[in-house]
JSON list of C-alpha atoms in Angstrom, two decimals:
[
{"chain": "A", "resi": 8, "resn": "GLU", "atom": "CA", "xyz": [-0.25, 0.08, -0.47]},
{"chain": "A", "resi": 9, "resn": "ALA", "atom": "CA", "xyz": [1.54, 3.54, -0.85]},
{"chain": "A", "resi": 10, "resn": "GLY", "atom": "CA", "xyz": [2.12, 5.84, 2.08]},
{"chain": "A", "resi": 11, "resn": "VAL", "atom": "CA", "xyz": [1.47, 9.66, 1.99]},
{"chain": "A", "resi": 12, "resn": "VAL", "atom": "CA", "xyz": [2.73, 11.36, -0.93]},
{"chain": "A", "resi": 13, "resn": "GLN", "atom": "CA", "xyz": [3.84, 14.41, -1.34]},
{"chain": "A", "resi": 14, "resn": "SER", "atom": "CA", "xyz": [5.17, 17.11, -3.59]},
{"chain": "A", "resi": 15, "resn": "PRO", "atom": "CA", "xyz": [7.73, 18.50, -4.22]},
{"chain": "A", "resi": 16, "resn": "ARG", "atom": "CA", "xyz": [10.01, 17.40, -2.16]},
{"chain": "A", "resi": 17, "resn": "TYR", "atom": "CA", "xyz": [12.07, 20.80, -2.37]},
{"chain": "A", "resi": 18, "resn": "LYS", "atom": "CA", "xyz": [11.08, 23.99, -3.30]},
{"chain": "A", "resi": 19, "resn": "ILE", "atom": "CA", "xyz": [13.52, 27.51, -3.12]},
{"chain": "A", "resi": 20, "resn": "ILE", "atom": "CA", "xyz": [11.63, 30.81, -3.65]},
{"chain": "A", "resi": 21, "resn": "GLU", "atom": "CA", "xyz": [12.45, 34.11, -3.27]},
{"chain": "A", "resi": 22, "resn": "LYS", "atom": "CA", "xyz": [10.28, 35.84, -0.74]},
{"chain": "A", "resi": 23, "resn": "LYS", "atom": "CA", "xyz": [7.35, 38.00, -1.88]},
{"chain": "A", "resi": 24, "resn": "GLN", "atom": "CA", "xyz": [6.46, 34.89, -4.34]},
{"chain": "A", "resi": 25, "resn": "PRO", "atom": "CA", "xyz": [3.73, 32.19, -3.85]},
{"chain": "A", "resi": 26, "resn": "VAL", "atom": "CA", "xyz": [4.32, 28.59, -3.33]},
{"chain": "A", "resi": 27, "resn": "ALA", "atom": "CA", "xyz": [1.90, 25.44, -3.31]},
{"chain": "A", "resi": 28, "resn": "PHE", "atom": "CA", "xyz": [2.47, 22.04, -1.97]},
{"chain": "A", "resi": 29, "resn": "TRP", "atom": "CA", "xyz": [0.23, 18.99, -2.80]},
{"chain": "A", "resi": 30, "resn": "CYS", "atom": "CA", "xyz": [-0.29, 16.26, -0.61]},
{"chain": "A", "resi": 31, "resn": "ASN", "atom": "CA", "xyz": [-2.48, 12.67, -1.52]},
{"chain": "A", "resi": 32, "resn": "PRO", "atom": "CA", "xyz": [-3.24, 10.81, 1.63]},
{"chain": "A", "resi": 33, "resn": "ILE", "atom": "CA", "xyz": [-3.45, 7.07, 2.36]},
{"chain": "A", "resi": 34, "resn": "SER", "atom": "CA", "xyz": [-6.24, 5.60, 0.71]},
{"chain": "A", "resi": 35, "resn": "GLY", "atom": "CA", "xyz": [-9.15, 5.28, 2.83]},
{"chain": "A", "resi": 36, "resn": "HIS", "atom": "CA", "xyz": [-7.40, 8.07, 5.28]},
{"chain": "A", "resi": 37, "resn": "ASN", "atom": "CA", "xyz": [-10.82, 10.35, 5.73]},
{"chain": "A", "resi": 38, "resn": "THR", "atom": "CA", "xyz": [-8.14, 12.88, 8.43]},
{"chain": "A", "resi": 39, "resn": "LEU", "atom": "CA", "xyz": [-5.70, 15.04, 6.91]},
{"chain": "A", "resi": 40, "resn": "TYR", "atom": "CA", "xyz": [-3.04, 16.84, 8.62]},
{"chain": "A", "resi": 41, "resn": "TRP", "atom": "CA", "xyz": [-0.50, 19.57, 7.56]},
{"chain": "A", "resi": 42, "resn": "TYR", "atom": "CA", "xyz": [2.02, 20.52, 9.87]},
{"chain": "A", "resi": 43, "resn": "ARG", "atom": "CA", "xyz": [5.25, 22.48, 9.52]},
{"chain": "A", "resi": 44, "resn": "GLN", "atom": "CA", "xyz": [8.60, 21.42, 11.19]},
{"chain": "A", "resi": 45, "resn": "ASN", "atom": "CA", "xyz": [10.91, 23.95, 11.70]},
{"chain": "A", "resi": 46, "resn": "LEU", "atom": "CA", "xyz": [14.50, 23.02, 12.31]},
{"chain": "A", "resi": 47, "resn": "GLY", "atom": "CA", "xyz": [15.41, 20.87, 15.65]},
{"chain": "A", "resi": 48, "resn": "GLN", "atom": "CA", "xyz": [11.46, 21.15, 16.72]},
{"chain": "A", "resi": 49, "resn": "GLY", "atom": "CA", "xyz": [8.86, 18.94, 16.24]},
{"chain": "A", "resi": 50, "resn": "PRO", "atom": "CA", "xyz": [6.03, 19.26, 13.85]},
{"chain": "A", "resi": 51, "resn": "GLU", "atom": "CA", "xyz": [3.15, 21.92, 14.40]},
{"chain": "A", "resi": 52, "resn": "LEU", "atom": "CA", "xyz": [-0.11, 21.74, 13.09]},
{"chain": "A", "resi": 53, "resn": "LEU", "atom": "CA", "xyz": [-1.26, 23.97, 10.81]},
{"chain": "A", "resi": 54, "resn": "ILE", "atom": "CA", "xyz": [-4.51, 22.51, 9.45]},
{"chain": "A", "resi": 55, "resn": "ARG", "atom": "CA", "xyz": [-6.45, 19.35, 10.12]},
{"chain": "A", "resi": 56, "resn": "TYR", "atom": "CA", "xyz": [-9.50, 18.10, 7.69]},
{"chain": "A", "resi": 57, "resn": "GLU", "atom": "CA", "xyz": [-12.62, 15.60, 7.81]},
{"chain": "A", "resi": 58, "resn": "ASN", "atom": "CA", "xyz": [-13.16, 14.83, 4.46]},
{"chain": "A", "resi": 59, "resn": "GLU", "atom": "CA", "xyz": [-13.07, 17.95, 2.75]},
{"chain": "A", "resi": 60, "resn": "GLU", "atom": "CA", "xyz": [-14.02, 20.27, 6.03]},
{"chain": "A", "resi": 61, "resn": "ALA", "atom": "CA", "xyz": [-11.18, 22.42, 7.71]},
{"chain": "A", "resi": 62, "resn": "VAL", "atom": "CA", "xyz": [-12.07, 21.24, 11.56]},
{"chain": "A", "resi": 63, "resn": "ASP", "atom": "CA", "xyz": [-9.09, 22.70, 12.64]},
{"chain": "A", "resi": 64, "resn": "ASP", "atom": "CA", "xyz": [-7.09, 25.87, 11.31]},
{"chain": "A", "resi": 65, "resn": "SER", "atom": "CA", "xyz": [-6.62, 27.81, 14.07]},
{"chain": "A", "resi": 66, "resn": "GLN", "atom": "CA", "xyz": [-2.60, 27.61, 14.18]},
{"chain": "A", "resi": 67, "resn": "LEU", "atom": "CA", "xyz": [-3.21, 28.54, 10.22]},
{"chain": "A", "resi": 68, "resn": "PRO", "atom": "CA", "xyz": [-1.81, 32.40, 9.35]},
{"chain": "A", "resi": 69, "resn": "LYS", "atom": "CA", "xyz": [-4.45, 33.27, 7.29]},
{"chain": "A", "resi": 70, "resn": "ASP", "atom": "CA", "xyz": [-3.08, 36.29, 6.36]},
{"chain": "A", "resi": 71, "resn": "ARG", "atom": "CA", "xyz": [-0.62, 34.05, 4.28]},
{"chain": "A", "resi": 72, "resn": "PHE", "atom": "CA", "xyz": [-1.78, 30.73, 4.18]},
{"chain": "A", "resi": 73, "resn": "SER", "atom": "CA", "xyz": [-4.72, 28.94, 2.35]},
{"chain": "A", "resi": 74, "resn": "ALA", "atom": "CA", "xyz": [-5.24, 24.82, 2.21]},
{"chain": "A", "resi": 75, "resn": "GLU", "atom": "CA", "xyz": [-7.72, 23.28, 0.25]},
{"chain": "A", "resi": 76, "resn": "ARG", "atom": "CA", "xyz": [-9.34, 19.56, 0.27]},
{"chain": "A", "resi": 77, "resn": "LEU", "atom": "CA", "xyz": [-10.73, 19.09, -2.53]},
{"chain": "A", "resi": 78, "resn": "LYS", "atom": "CA", "xyz": [-13.15, 16.04, -3.06]},
{"chain": "A", "resi": 79, "resn": "GLY", "atom": "CA", "xyz": [-12.19, 14.91, 0.70]},
{"chain": "A", "resi": 80, "resn": "VAL", "atom": "CA", "xyz": [-8.85, 13.42, -0.91]},
{"chain": "A", "resi": 81, "resn": "ASP", "atom": "CA", "xyz": [-5.81, 15.54, -2.24]},
{"chain": "A", "resi": 82, "resn": "SER", "atom": "CA", "xyz": [-5.09, 18.63, -0.04]},
{"chain": "A", "resi": 83, "resn": "THR", "atom": "CA", "xyz": [-3.51, 21.60, -1.14]},
{"chain": "A", "resi": 84, "resn": "LEU", "atom": "CA", "xyz": [-1.09, 24.24, 0.85]},
{"chain": "A", "resi": 85, "resn": "LYS", "atom": "CA", "xyz": [-0.48, 27.84, -0.35]},
{"chain": "A", "resi": 86, "resn": "ILE", "atom": "CA", "xyz": [1.37, 30.51, 0.94]},
{"chain": "A", "resi": 87, "resn": "GLN", "atom": "CA", "xyz": [1.05, 33.59, -0.58]},
{"chain": "A", "resi": 88, "resn": "PRO", "atom": "CA", "xyz": [3.49, 35.59, -0.59]},
{"chain": "A", "resi": 89, "resn": "ALA", "atom": "CA", "xyz": [6.22, 34.02, 1.49]},
{"chain": "A", "resi": 90, "resn": "GLU", "atom": "CA", "xyz": [8.06, 35.44, 4.27]},
{"chain": "A", "resi": 91, "resn": "LEU", "atom": "CA", "xyz": [11.66, 34.39, 5.06]},
{"chain": "A", "resi": 92, "resn": "GLY", "atom": "CA", "xyz": [10.46, 33.03, 8.46]},
{"chain": "A", "resi": 93, "resn": "ASP", "atom": "CA", "xyz": [8.37, 30.72, 6.65]},
{"chain": "A", "resi": 94, "resn": "SER", "atom": "CA", "xyz": [11.21, 28.55, 5.42]},
{"chain": "A", "resi": 95, "resn": "ALA", "atom": "CA", "xyz": [11.07, 25.06, 6.86]},
{"chain": "A", "resi": 96, "resn": "VAL", "atom": "CA", "xyz": [9.85, 21.78, 6.74]},
{"chain": "A", "resi": 97, "resn": "TYR", "atom": "CA", "xyz": [6.12, 21.15, 5.42]},
{"chain": "A", "resi": 98, "resn": "LEU", "atom": "CA", "xyz": [4.32, 17.76, 6.48]},
{"chain": "A", "resi": 99, "resn": "CYS", "atom": "CA", "xyz": [1.10, 16.07, 5.06]},
{"chain": "A", "resi": 100, "resn": "ALA", "atom": "CA", "xyz": [-0.26, 13.50, 7.68]},
{"chain": "A", "resi": 101, "resn": "SER", "atom": "CA", "xyz": [-3.38, 11.01, 7.57]},
{"chain": "A", "resi": 102, "resn": "SER", "atom": "CA", "xyz": [-4.95, 8.87, 9.77]},
{"chain": "A", "resi": 103, "resn": "LEU", "atom": "CA", "xyz": [-8.54, 7.56, 9.93]},
{"chain": "A", "resi": 104, "resn": "ARG", "atom": "CA", "xyz": [-11.14, 9.21, 11.61]},
{"chain": "A", "resi": 105, "resn": "GLY", "atom": "CA", "xyz": [-12.54, 7.79, 14.20]},
{"chain": "A", "resi": 106, "resn": "PHE", "atom": "CA", "xyz": [-10.66, 5.02, 15.09]},
{"chain": "A", "resi": 107, "resn": "SER", "atom": "CA", "xyz": [-7.33, 6.29, 16.36]},
{"chain": "A", "resi": 108, "resn": "ASN", "atom": "CA", "xyz": [-5.04, 8.95, 16.14]},
{"chain": "A", "resi": 109, "resn": "GLU", "atom": "CA", "xyz": [-2.33, 6.75, 14.74]},
{"chain": "A", "resi": 110, "resn": "GLN", "atom": "CA", "xyz": [-0.61, 9.28, 12.12]},
{"chain": "A", "resi": 111, "resn": "TYR", "atom": "CA", "xyz": [1.07, 8.22, 8.94]},
{"chain": "A", "resi": 112, "resn": "PHE", "atom": "CA", "xyz": [3.42, 11.29, 7.67]},
{"chain": "A", "resi": 113, "resn": "GLY", "atom": "CA", "xyz": [4.63, 11.31, 4.22]},
{"chain": "A", "resi": 114, "resn": "PRO", "atom": "CA", "xyz": [8.07, 12.99, 3.13]},
{"chain": "A", "resi": 115, "resn": "GLY", "atom": "CA", "xyz": [7.81, 16.30, 3.70]},
{"chain": "A", "resi": 116, "resn": "THR", "atom": "CA", "xyz": [8.42, 19.17, 1.32]},
{"chain": "A", "resi": 117, "resn": "ARG", "atom": "CA", "xyz": [11.58, 21.02, 2.42]},
{"chain": "A", "resi": 118, "resn": "LEU", "atom": "CA", "xyz": [10.79, 24.84, 1.78]},
{"chain": "A", "resi": 119, "resn": "THR", "atom": "CA", "xyz": [13.65, 27.62, 1.56]},
{"chain": "A", "resi": 120, "resn": "VAL", "atom": "CA", "xyz": [12.81, 31.13, 1.36]},
{"chain": "A", "resi": 121, "resn": "THR", "atom": "CA", "xyz": [15.63, 33.94, -0.22]},
{"chain": "B", "resi": 26, "resn": "GLN", "atom": "CA", "xyz": [5.97, 26.78, 29.86]},
{"chain": "B", "resi": 27, "resn": "LYS", "atom": "CA", "xyz": [5.98, 23.97, 26.89]},
{"chain": "B", "resi": 28, "resn": "GLU", "atom": "CA", "xyz": [2.76, 21.97, 27.16]},
{"chain": "B", "resi": 29, "resn": "VAL", "atom": "CA", "xyz": [5.71, 18.56, 26.32]},
{"chain": "B", "resi": 30, "resn": "GLU", "atom": "CA", "xyz": [9.01, 19.18, 27.31]},
{"chain": "B", "resi": 31, "resn": "GLN", "atom": "CA", "xyz": [11.61, 17.12, 25.54]},
{"chain": "B", "resi": 32, "resn": "ASP", "atom": "CA", "xyz": [15.76, 16.84, 25.71]},
{"chain": "B", "resi": 33, "resn": "PRO", "atom": "CA", "xyz": [16.93, 17.36, 22.13]},
{"chain": "B", "resi": 34, "resn": "GLY", "atom": "CA", "xyz": [20.34, 15.75, 23.14]},
{"chain": "B", "resi": 35, "resn": "PRO", "atom": "CA", "xyz": [22.51, 14.44, 20.97]},
{"chain": "B", "resi": 36, "resn": "LEU", "atom": "CA", "xyz": [22.85, 11.57, 22.81]},
{"chain": "B", "resi": 37, "resn": "SER", "atom": "CA", "xyz": [25.23, 9.14, 21.72]},
{"chain": "B", "resi": 38, "resn": "VAL", "atom": "CA", "xyz": [25.92, 5.51, 23.12]},
{"chain": "B", "resi": 39, "resn": "PRO", "atom": "CA", "xyz": [27.87, 2.45, 21.95]},
{"chain": "B", "resi": 40, "resn": "GLU", "atom": "CA", "xyz": [26.16, -0.47, 19.67]},
{"chain": "B", "resi": 41, "resn": "GLY", "atom": "CA", "xyz": [24.46, -2.77, 21.78]},
{"chain": "B", "resi": 42, "resn": "ALA", "atom": "CA", "xyz": [23.84, -0.34, 24.54]},
{"chain": "B", "resi": 43, "resn": "ILE", "atom": "CA", "xyz": [20.24, 0.14, 26.29]},
{"chain": "B", "resi": 44, "resn": "VAL", "atom": "CA", "xyz": [18.71, 3.66, 25.20]},
{"chain": "B", "resi": 45, "resn": "SER", "atom": "CA", "xyz": [16.70, 5.93, 27.36]},
{"chain": "B", "resi": 46, "resn": "LEU", "atom": "CA", "xyz": [14.70, 8.61, 26.01]},
{"chain": "B", "resi": 47, "resn": "ASN", "atom": "CA", "xyz": [12.19, 10.73, 28.14]},
{"chain": "B", "resi": 48, "resn": "CYS", "atom": "CA", "xyz": [9.61, 13.38, 28.00]},
{"chain": "B", "resi": 49, "resn": "THR", "atom": "CA", "xyz": [7.58, 15.36, 30.67]},
{"chain": "B", "resi": 50, "resn": "TYR", "atom": "CA", "xyz": [4.19, 17.34, 29.63]},
{"chain": "B", "resi": 51, "resn": "SER", "atom": "CA", "xyz": [2.00, 19.68, 31.44]},
{"chain": "B", "resi": 52, "resn": "ASN", "atom": "CA", "xyz": [-1.60, 18.68, 30.67]},
{"chain": "B", "resi": 53, "resn": "SER", "atom": "CA", "xyz": [-3.42, 16.49, 32.34]},
{"chain": "B", "resi": 54, "resn": "ALA", "atom": "CA", "xyz": [-6.32, 16.08, 29.91]},
{"chain": "B", "resi": 55, "resn": "PHE", "atom": "CA", "xyz": [-3.34, 13.94, 27.58]},
{"chain": "B", "resi": 56, "resn": "GLN", "atom": "CA", "xyz": [-4.78, 10.70, 26.87]},
{"chain": "B", "resi": 57, "resn": "TYR", "atom": "CA", "xyz": [-2.84, 8.99, 24.16]},
{"chain": "B", "resi": 58, "resn": "PHE", "atom": "CA", "xyz": [0.59, 8.74, 24.12]},
{"chain": "B", "resi": 59, "resn": "MET", "atom": "CA", "xyz": [2.93, 8.20, 20.74]},
{"chain": "B", "resi": 60, "resn": "TRP", "atom": "CA", "xyz": [7.02, 7.72, 19.72]},
{"chain": "B", "resi": 61, "resn": "TYR", "atom": "CA", "xyz": [7.68, 8.19, 16.45]},
{"chain": "B", "resi": 62, "resn": "ARG", "atom": "CA", "xyz": [11.23, 8.29, 14.49]},
{"chain": "B", "resi": 63, "resn": "GLN", "atom": "CA", "xyz": [12.74, 10.61, 11.95]},
{"chain": "B", "resi": 64, "resn": "TYR", "atom": "CA", "xyz": [15.53, 9.83, 9.97]},
{"chain": "B", "resi": 65, "resn": "SER", "atom": "CA", "xyz": [17.19, 12.65, 8.26]},
{"chain": "B", "resi": 66, "resn": "ARG", "atom": "CA", "xyz": [15.05, 14.50, 5.42]},
{"chain": "B", "resi": 67, "resn": "LYS", "atom": "CA", "xyz": [12.15, 12.07, 5.91]},
{"chain": "B", "resi": 68, "resn": "GLY", "atom": "CA", "xyz": [9.11, 12.15, 7.96]},
{"chain": "B", "resi": 69, "resn": "PRO", "atom": "CA", "xyz": [8.44, 10.79, 11.21]},
{"chain": "B", "resi": 70, "resn": "GLU", "atom": "CA", "xyz": [7.47, 7.22, 11.74]},
{"chain": "B", "resi": 71, "resn": "LEU", "atom": "CA", "xyz": [4.80, 5.86, 14.19]},
{"chain": "B", "resi": 72, "resn": "LEU", "atom": "CA", "xyz": [7.29, 3.47, 16.33]},
{"chain": "B", "resi": 73, "resn": "MET", "atom": "CA", "xyz": [4.83, 3.32, 19.85]},
{"chain": "B", "resi": 74, "resn": "TYR", "atom": "CA", "xyz": [1.08, 4.11, 20.31]},
{"chain": "B", "resi": 75, "resn": "THR", "atom": "CA", "xyz": [-0.59, 3.84, 23.61]},
{"chain": "B", "resi": 76, "resn": "TYR", "atom": "CA", "xyz": [-3.36, 4.73, 25.69]},
{"chain": "B", "resi": 77, "resn": "SER", "atom": "CA", "xyz": [-3.08, 3.80, 29.69]},
{"chain": "B", "resi": 78, "resn": "SER", "atom": "CA", "xyz": [-0.31, 4.27, 32.49]},
{"chain": "B", "resi": 79, "resn": "GLY", "atom": "CA", "xyz": [1.88, 0.90, 31.74]},
{"chain": "B", "resi": 80, "resn": "ASN", "atom": "CA", "xyz": [4.42, -0.57, 29.68]},
{"chain": "B", "resi": 81, "resn": "LYS", "atom": "CA", "xyz": [4.41, -1.72, 26.02]},
{"chain": "B", "resi": 82, "resn": "GLU", "atom": "CA", "xyz": [6.39, -3.79, 24.24]},
{"chain": "B", "resi": 83, "resn": "ASP", "atom": "CA", "xyz": [7.87, -4.20, 20.50]},
{"chain": "B", "resi": 84, "resn": "GLY", "atom": "CA", "xyz": [10.25, -5.73, 19.76]},
{"chain": "B", "resi": 85, "resn": "ARG", "atom": "CA", "xyz": [13.51, -4.40, 20.82]},
{"chain": "B", "resi": 86, "resn": "PHE", "atom": "CA", "xyz": [11.71, -0.97, 21.78]},
{"chain": "B", "resi": 87, "resn": "THR", "atom": "CA", "xyz": [9.11, -0.62, 25.26]},
{"chain": "B", "resi": 88, "resn": "ALA", "atom": "CA", "xyz": [7.16, 2.66, 25.79]},
{"chain": "B", "resi": 89, "resn": "GLN", "atom": "CA", "xyz": [6.19, 3.35, 29.49]},
{"chain": "B", "resi": 90, "resn": "VAL", "atom": "CA", "xyz": [3.92, 5.63, 30.43]},
{"chain": "B", "resi": 91, "resn": "ASP", "atom": "CA", "xyz": [3.23, 7.46, 34.02]},
{"chain": "B", "resi": 92, "resn": "LYS", "atom": "CA", "xyz": [0.76, 9.55, 33.80]},
{"chain": "B", "resi": 93, "resn": "SER", "atom": "CA", "xyz": [0.88, 10.55, 37.66]},
{"chain": "B", "resi": 94, "resn": "SER", "atom": "CA", "xyz": [4.36, 12.17, 37.24]},
{"chain": "B", "resi": 95, "resn": "LYS", "atom": "CA", "xyz": [3.16, 13.24, 33.62]},
{"chain": "B", "resi": 96, "resn": "TYR", "atom": "CA", "xyz": [6.22, 11.43, 32.42]},
{"chain": "B", "resi": 97, "resn": "ILE", "atom": "CA", "xyz": [6.76, 8.80, 29.64]},
{"chain": "B", "resi": 98, "resn": "SER", "atom": "CA", "xyz": [9.71, 7.24, 28.10]},
{"chain": "B", "resi": 99, "resn": "LEU", "atom": "CA", "xyz": [10.86, 4.90, 25.41]},
{"chain": "B", "resi": 100, "resn": "PHE", "atom": "CA", "xyz": [13.58, 2.24, 25.80]},
{"chain": "B", "resi": 101, "resn": "ILE", "atom": "CA", "xyz": [15.73, 0.61, 22.96]},
{"chain": "B", "resi": 102, "resn": "ARG", "atom": "CA", "xyz": [17.52, -2.26, 23.91]},
{"chain": "B", "resi": 103, "resn": "ASP", "atom": "CA", "xyz": [20.09, -3.76, 21.24]},
{"chain": "B", "resi": 104, "resn": "SER", "atom": "CA", "xyz": [20.62, -0.04, 19.74]},
{"chain": "B", "resi": 105, "resn": "GLN", "atom": "CA", "xyz": [21.68, -0.58, 16.78]},
{"chain": "B", "resi": 106, "resn": "PRO", "atom": "CA", "xyz": [23.83, 2.13, 14.41]},
{"chain": "B", "resi": 107, "resn": "SER", "atom": "CA", "xyz": [20.27, 1.83, 12.05]},
{"chain": "B", "resi": 108, "resn": "ASP", "atom": "CA", "xyz": [18.75, 3.22, 15.07]},
{"chain": "B", "resi": 109, "resn": "SER", "atom": "CA", "xyz": [20.43, 6.49, 14.78]},
{"chain": "B", "resi": 110, "resn": "ALA", "atom": "CA", "xyz": [17.63, 9.06, 14.33]},
{"chain": "B", "resi": 111, "resn": "THR", "atom": "CA", "xyz": [15.54, 11.53, 15.91]},
{"chain": "B", "resi": 112, "resn": "TYR", "atom": "CA", "xyz": [12.63, 10.38, 18.29]},
{"chain": "B", "resi": 113, "resn": "LEU", "atom": "CA", "xyz": [9.82, 12.76, 19.08]},
{"chain": "B", "resi": 114, "resn": "CYS", "atom": "CA", "xyz": [7.87, 11.88, 21.89]},
{"chain": "B", "resi": 115, "resn": "ALA", "atom": "CA", "xyz": [3.79, 12.97, 21.01]},
{"chain": "B", "resi": 116, "resn": "MET", "atom": "CA", "xyz": [0.58, 13.27, 22.94]},
{"chain": "B", "resi": 117, "resn": "SER", "atom": "CA", "xyz": [-3.17, 13.52, 21.79]},
{"chain": "B", "resi": 118, "resn": "VAL", "atom": "CA", "xyz": [-5.93, 14.49, 23.89]},
{"chain": "B", "resi": 119, "resn": "TYR", "atom": "CA", "xyz": [-9.50, 14.01, 22.22]},
{"chain": "B", "resi": 120, "resn": "THR", "atom": "CA", "xyz": [-11.95, 17.11, 21.74]},
{"chain": "B", "resi": 121, "resn": "GLY", "atom": "CA", "xyz": [-13.96, 16.46, 19.42]},
{"chain": "B", "resi": 122, "resn": "GLY", "atom": "CA", "xyz": [-11.19, 15.49, 17.17]},
{"chain": "B", "resi": 123, "resn": "PHE", "atom": "CA", "xyz": [-7.44, 14.70, 17.98]},
{"chain": "B", "resi": 124, "resn": "LYS", "atom": "CA", "xyz": [-5.16, 17.60, 19.51]},
{"chain": "B", "resi": 125, "resn": "THR", "atom": "CA", "xyz": [-1.51, 16.14, 18.93]},
{"chain": "B", "resi": 126, "resn": "ILE", "atom": "CA", "xyz": [1.30, 18.05, 20.85]},
{"chain": "B", "resi": 127, "resn": "PHE", "atom": "CA", "xyz": [5.23, 16.87, 19.09]},
{"chain": "B", "resi": 128, "resn": "GLY", "atom": "CA", "xyz": [8.23, 16.55, 21.32]},
{"chain": "B", "resi": 129, "resn": "ALA", "atom": "CA", "xyz": [11.27, 18.63, 20.19]},
{"chain": "B", "resi": 130, "resn": "GLY", "atom": "CA", "xyz": [12.89, 15.34, 19.62]},
{"chain": "B", "resi": 131, "resn": "THR", "atom": "CA", "xyz": [16.18, 14.04, 20.91]},
{"chain": "B", "resi": 132, "resn": "ARG", "atom": "CA", "xyz": [18.68, 13.22, 18.19]},
{"chain": "B", "resi": 133, "resn": "LEU", "atom": "CA", "xyz": [19.99, 9.99, 18.46]},
{"chain": "B", "resi": 134, "resn": "PHE", "atom": "CA", "xyz": [23.60, 8.48, 17.67]},
{"chain": "B", "resi": 135, "resn": "VAL", "atom": "CA", "xyz": [24.59, 4.76, 17.72]},
{"chain": "B", "resi": 136, "resn": "LYS", "atom": "CA", "xyz": [28.04, 4.37, 17.42]},
{"chain": "B", "resi": 137, "resn": "ALA", "atom": "CA", "xyz": [29.15, 1.00, 16.17]}
]
């Protein structure tokens, strides 16, 4: 069974430019998470989806970040415009809603903003 | 004060040693306790998942939870160079959905 797929794996952009990350969760997983992981830190939740509904986006900087999960499967996280402080690894994870909190992570997208 | 505290290390041990990794937490509402392993430039991988106080064993790994002390541990027996990675503790509380907080991770090096 395929794991969580993310693309691109690496992205280098200049500040003020837009950037988008894509995630395809494990088949059948209703819950999808986007995390940001700064160097030397643990993942921090940005947004959690139950199917296509964003049920926890309290930590998402809504002035520049947006996310969508059309049809309750794939998801896209966007930053516009990017700032230097956005340099981090953006991780996507998925889990089976209502069964457990066992989250399965993708490899992440390493973003560098110059 | 962070909700979850974890010593970042690094921790360096010889091959075959028993490794002890620990986290403390402040939120007594946490119900679920996890350990993830993260290799360099990879996503975290779930190692252990526990719900209650006590011990859970899986091969060379043992997870221990002490809710009264708000303290969790991961023990690795017969450590191998392939165990060299960052180990993240994580804790969750269910409030209509799972809220999960991760520790900062401990970097472990196992020397051959």
